Amino acid sequence: AQSVTQLDSQVPVFEEAPVELRCNYSSSVSVYLFWYVQYPNQGLQLLLKYLSGSTLVESINGFEAEFNKSQTSFHLRKPSVHISDTAEYFCAVSKNQGGKLIFGQGTELSVKP
Amino acid sequence: GAVVSQHPSRVICKSGTSVKIECRSLDFQATTMFWYRQFPKQSLMLMATSNEGSKATYEQGVEKDKFLINHASLTLSTLTVTSAHPEDSSFYICSALWTGNPEAFFGQGTRLTVV
């Protein structure tokens, strides 16, 4: 069975500082990896995804994540955060196309001025 | 990207009544829809997977008679919480995708409060 672990439940940072949100997964088969962002009382928005190919994936708003197969990790990074990045971030994995998503516990990113 | 609309966004109901939540794919045909629930400050837990025209597959521990899922068309799935109790109060989120696309698109969620 697959599982996803987000190592930090809360990450407080100052505006314009770099941030890394950690995600590790376990699976005996190849997986697809996703990062989602959730603002209060809203659904999930896809930030970025790894399906195949380049192990470094980027989003349009400055986030990036690198798939590391040997370390079974998919950490999310941003070199300089904004107040508006304050939200809950979920890492998720699915094992095949169109498969169900298994979510990590979530990381609350809090950006302070 | 594709759009999934969930309705209502917020509902309050009395204990013992039933509530129906709709999930619609607006610009694509959703061959598969998923229903999740999320308790405050917690992650999303998959409740069930529904494929158009067939019975939903429920995750272990989810009562199929309590959470009725219908996926009668390629653009609509419904979740009915029957005989709701306060412990059913939660945030319910649906997602949808089409065959061959690994990315699921999420609805806005429904905040259910049972009083």
Coordinates of C-alpha atoms in Angstrom, one line a residue:
Chain A
A1 CA 0.0 0.0 0.0
Q2 CA 1.1 3.5 -0.6
S3 CA 1.5 6.2 2.0
V4 CA 2.6 9.8 2.2
T5 CA 4.3 11.5 5.0
Q6 CA 4.6 15.3 5.3
L7 CA 7.2 15.8 8.0
D8 CA 6.2 19.2 9.1
S9 CA 2.7 20.1 10.3
Q10 CA 3.4 23.8 10.5
V11 CA 6.1 25.9 8.9
P12 CA 6.3 29.6 9.9
V13 CA 8.5 31.8 7.7
F14 CA 9.1 35.4 7.1
E15 CA 8.1 37.1 3.9
E16 CA 10.8 36.8 1.2
A17 CA 12.5 33.9 2.9
P18 CA 13.0 30.6 1.2
V19 CA 10.9 27.6 2.2
E20 CA 10.9 23.9 1.8
L21 CA 7.9 21.7 2.6
R22 CA 9.0 18.1 2.9
C23 CA 7.1 15.1 1.5
N24 CA 8.2 11.4 1.5
Y25 CA 6.2 8.5 0.1
S26 CA 6.3 4.8 0.2
S27 CA 5.2 2.6 -2.7
S28 CA 6.2 -0.7 -4.2
V29 CA 5.2 0.5 -7.7
S30 CA 5.8 3.6 -9.8
V31 CA 3.7 6.6 -8.7
Y32 CA 2.5 9.9 -9.8
L33 CA 3.1 12.8 -7.4
F34 CA 1.2 15.9 -6.7
W35 CA 1.3 19.0 -4.6
Y36 CA -2.0 20.8 -3.8
V37 CA -2.7 24.0 -2.0
Q38 CA -5.9 24.7 0.0
Y39 CA -7.0 28.1 1.2
P40 CA -9.5 28.2 4.2
N41 CA -12.9 26.7 3.4
Q42 CA -12.0 26.0 -0.2
G43 CA -11.3 23.0 -2.3
L44 CA -7.8 22.0 -3.6
Q45 CA -5.9 23.6 -6.3
L46 CA -3.1 21.8 -8.1
L47 CA 0.3 23.4 -7.7
L48 CA 2.4 21.0 -9.7
K49 CA 2.7 17.4 -10.6
Y50 CA 5.3 14.8 -11.5
L51 CA 4.1 12.1 -14.0
S52 CA 7.3 11.3 -15.9
G53 CA 10.3 12.9 -17.5
S54 CA 12.2 15.6 -15.9
T55 CA 12.4 15.2 -12.1
L56 CA 12.2 18.9 -11.5
V57 CA 8.8 20.4 -12.0
E58 CA 7.8 24.0 -11.6
S59 CA 4.6 25.9 -11.1
I60 CA 3.7 29.3 -12.5
N61 CA 3.9 31.0 -9.2
G62 CA 7.5 30.2 -8.3
F63 CA 7.1 26.9 -6.5
E64 CA 9.2 23.9 -7.6
A65 CA 9.5 20.3 -6.5
E66 CA 12.0 17.6 -7.3
F67 CA 11.2 13.9 -7.6
N68 CA 14.0 11.9 -5.9
K69 CA 13.3 8.2 -6.5
S70 CA 16.2 7.0 -4.4
Q71 CA 15.1 9.0 -1.4
T72 CA 11.4 8.6 -2.2
S73 CA 10.9 12.2 -1.7
F74 CA 9.0 15.1 -3.5
H75 CA 9.9 18.2 -1.5
L76 CA 8.3 21.5 -2.4
R77 CA 10.4 24.6 -2.5
K78 CA 10.1 28.3 -3.1
P79 CA 13.1 30.7 -3.0
S80 CA 11.1 33.7 -1.8
V81 CA 7.6 33.4 -0.3
H82 CA 4.9 36.0 -0.2
I83 CA 2.2 36.7 2.4
S84 CA -0.3 35.3 -0.1
D85 CA 1.4 31.9 0.0
T86 CA -0.1 31.3 3.5
A87 CA -2.2 28.2 3.1
E88 CA -2.3 24.5 3.7
Y89 CA -0.2 22.4 1.4
F90 CA -0.9 18.7 0.6
C91 CA 1.4 16.2 -1.0
A92 CA -0.4 13.3 -2.7
V93 CA 0.4 10.2 -4.6
S94 CA -1.5 7.9 -7.0
K95 CA -0.2 4.7 -8.4
N96 CA -1.7 4.7 -11.9
Q97 CA -3.4 6.9 -14.3
G98 CA -6.8 7.9 -13.0
G99 CA -6.1 6.3 -9.7
K100 CA -7.3 7.5 -6.3
L101 CA -5.1 10.0 -4.5
I102 CA -3.5 9.2 -1.1
F103 CA -2.8 12.5 0.7
G104 CA -0.2 13.4 3.3
Q105 CA -1.3 15.0 6.5
G106 CA -0.8 18.5 5.2
T107 CA 1.6 21.3 6.1
E108 CA 0.4 24.7 7.2
L109 CA 2.6 27.4 5.7
S110 CA 2.3 30.7 7.6
V111 CA 4.1 33.6 6.0
K112 CA 4.7 36.6 8.4
P113 CA 5.6 40.1 7.4
Chain B
G1 CA -8.0 23.7 -16.7
A2 CA -11.1 21.7 -16.3
V3 CA -13.8 22.9 -13.9
V4 CA -15.6 20.9 -11.2
S5 CA -18.5 22.6 -9.5
Q6 CA -19.8 21.4 -6.1
H7 CA -23.1 22.5 -4.6
P8 CA -24.0 23.6 -2.0
S9 CA -20.9 25.2 -0.6
R10 CA -22.4 25.3 2.9
V11 CA -25.3 23.5 4.4
I12 CA -26.8 23.2 7.9
C13 CA -29.3 20.5 8.6
K14 CA -31.0 19.0 11.6
S15 CA -30.0 15.7 13.1
G16 CA -31.9 12.8 11.5
T17 CA -32.4 14.5 8.1
S18 CA -30.7 13.7 4.8
V19 CA -28.5 16.0 2.8
K20 CA -27.6 15.8 -0.9
I21 CA -24.3 17.2 -2.3
E22 CA -23.8 17.6 -6.0
C23 CA -20.6 17.4 -7.9
R24 CA -20.6 18.5 -11.6
S25 CA -17.9 18.5 -14.2
L26 CA -18.7 21.6 -16.3
D27 CA -16.5 21.2 -19.3
F28 CA -15.5 17.5 -19.5
Q29 CA -17.0 14.1 -19.1
A30 CA -16.0 12.6 -15.8
T31 CA -15.6 8.9 -16.1
T32 CA -14.5 8.7 -12.5
M33 CA -15.4 10.8 -9.5
F34 CA -14.0 10.6 -5.9
W35 CA -15.5 11.8 -2.7
Y36 CA -13.4 12.8 0.3
R37 CA -14.1 14.1 3.7
Q38 CA -11.9 16.4 5.7
F39 CA -12.1 17.1 9.4
P40 CA -10.7 20.4 10.8
K41 CA -6.9 20.6 10.6
Q42 CA -6.7 17.2 9.1
S43 CA -6.0 15.7 5.7
L44 CA -8.4 14.4 3.1
M45 CA -9.7 10.9 3.5
L46 CA -11.1 9.1 0.5
M47 CA -14.6 7.9 1.1
A48 CA -15.5 6.3 -2.2
T49 CA -14.8 6.1 -5.9
S50 CA -17.6 6.2 -8.4
N51 CA -17.5 5.3 -12.0
E52 CA -20.3 6.4 -14.3
G53 CA -23.1 3.9 -14.5
S54 CA -21.8 1.5 -11.9
K55 CA -21.9 1.2 -8.1
A56 CA -19.5 3.1 -6.1
T57 CA -16.5 1.5 -4.4
Y58 CA -16.3 2.4 -0.8
E59 CA -13.2 2.6 1.4
Q60 CA -12.9 0.5 4.4
G61 CA -14.8 1.8 7.3
V62 CA -17.2 4.0 5.2
E63 CA -20.8 3.0 5.6
K64 CA -22.3 2.7 2.2
D65 CA -25.9 2.8 3.5
K66 CA -25.2 6.1 5.2
F67 CA -23.2 7.8 2.4
L68 CA -25.2 7.1 -0.8
I69 CA -23.3 7.9 -3.9
N70 CA -24.9 8.1 -7.4
H71 CA -23.0 8.7 -10.6
A72 CA -25.8 8.5 -13.1
S73 CA -24.2 10.6 -15.8
L74 CA -20.8 11.6 -17.1
T75 CA -21.1 15.1 -15.6
L76 CA -22.9 14.5 -12.3
S77 CA -22.2 12.6 -9.1
T78 CA -24.2 13.0 -5.9
L79 CA -23.4 12.2 -2.3
T80 CA -26.3 11.8 0.1
V81 CA -25.7 11.8 3.8
T82 CA -28.7 9.9 5.2
S83 CA -29.9 10.3 8.7
A84 CA -27.2 12.8 9.5
H85 CA -25.8 13.1 13.0
P86 CA -23.5 15.8 14.4
E87 CA -20.5 13.5 14.0
D88 CA -21.1 13.7 10.2
S89 CA -20.3 17.4 10.3
S90 CA -17.3 17.8 8.1
F91 CA -15.9 19.3 4.9
Y92 CA -16.8 17.1 1.9
I93 CA -14.9 17.5 -1.3
C94 CA -15.3 15.8 -4.7
S95 CA -12.9 15.4 -7.5
A96 CA -13.3 14.2 -11.1
L97 CA -11.2 13.0 -13.9
W98 CA -11.5 11.4 -17.3
T99 CA -9.9 8.1 -18.5
G100 CA -6.3 8.4 -19.3
N101 CA -5.7 11.7 -17.4
P102 CA -3.9 11.2 -14.1
E103 CA -4.8 14.7 -12.8
A104 CA -8.0 15.0 -10.8
F105 CA -9.9 18.3 -10.6
F106 CA -11.4 19.3 -7.3
G107 CA -14.7 20.9 -6.4
Q108 CA -14.8 23.8 -4.0
G109 CA -16.0 21.6 -1.1
T110 CA -19.2 21.5 1.0
R111 CA -19.2 22.5 4.6
L112 CA -21.8 20.3 6.3
T113 CA -23.0 21.2 9.8
V114 CA -25.5 18.9 11.5
V115 CA -27.2 20.4 14.5

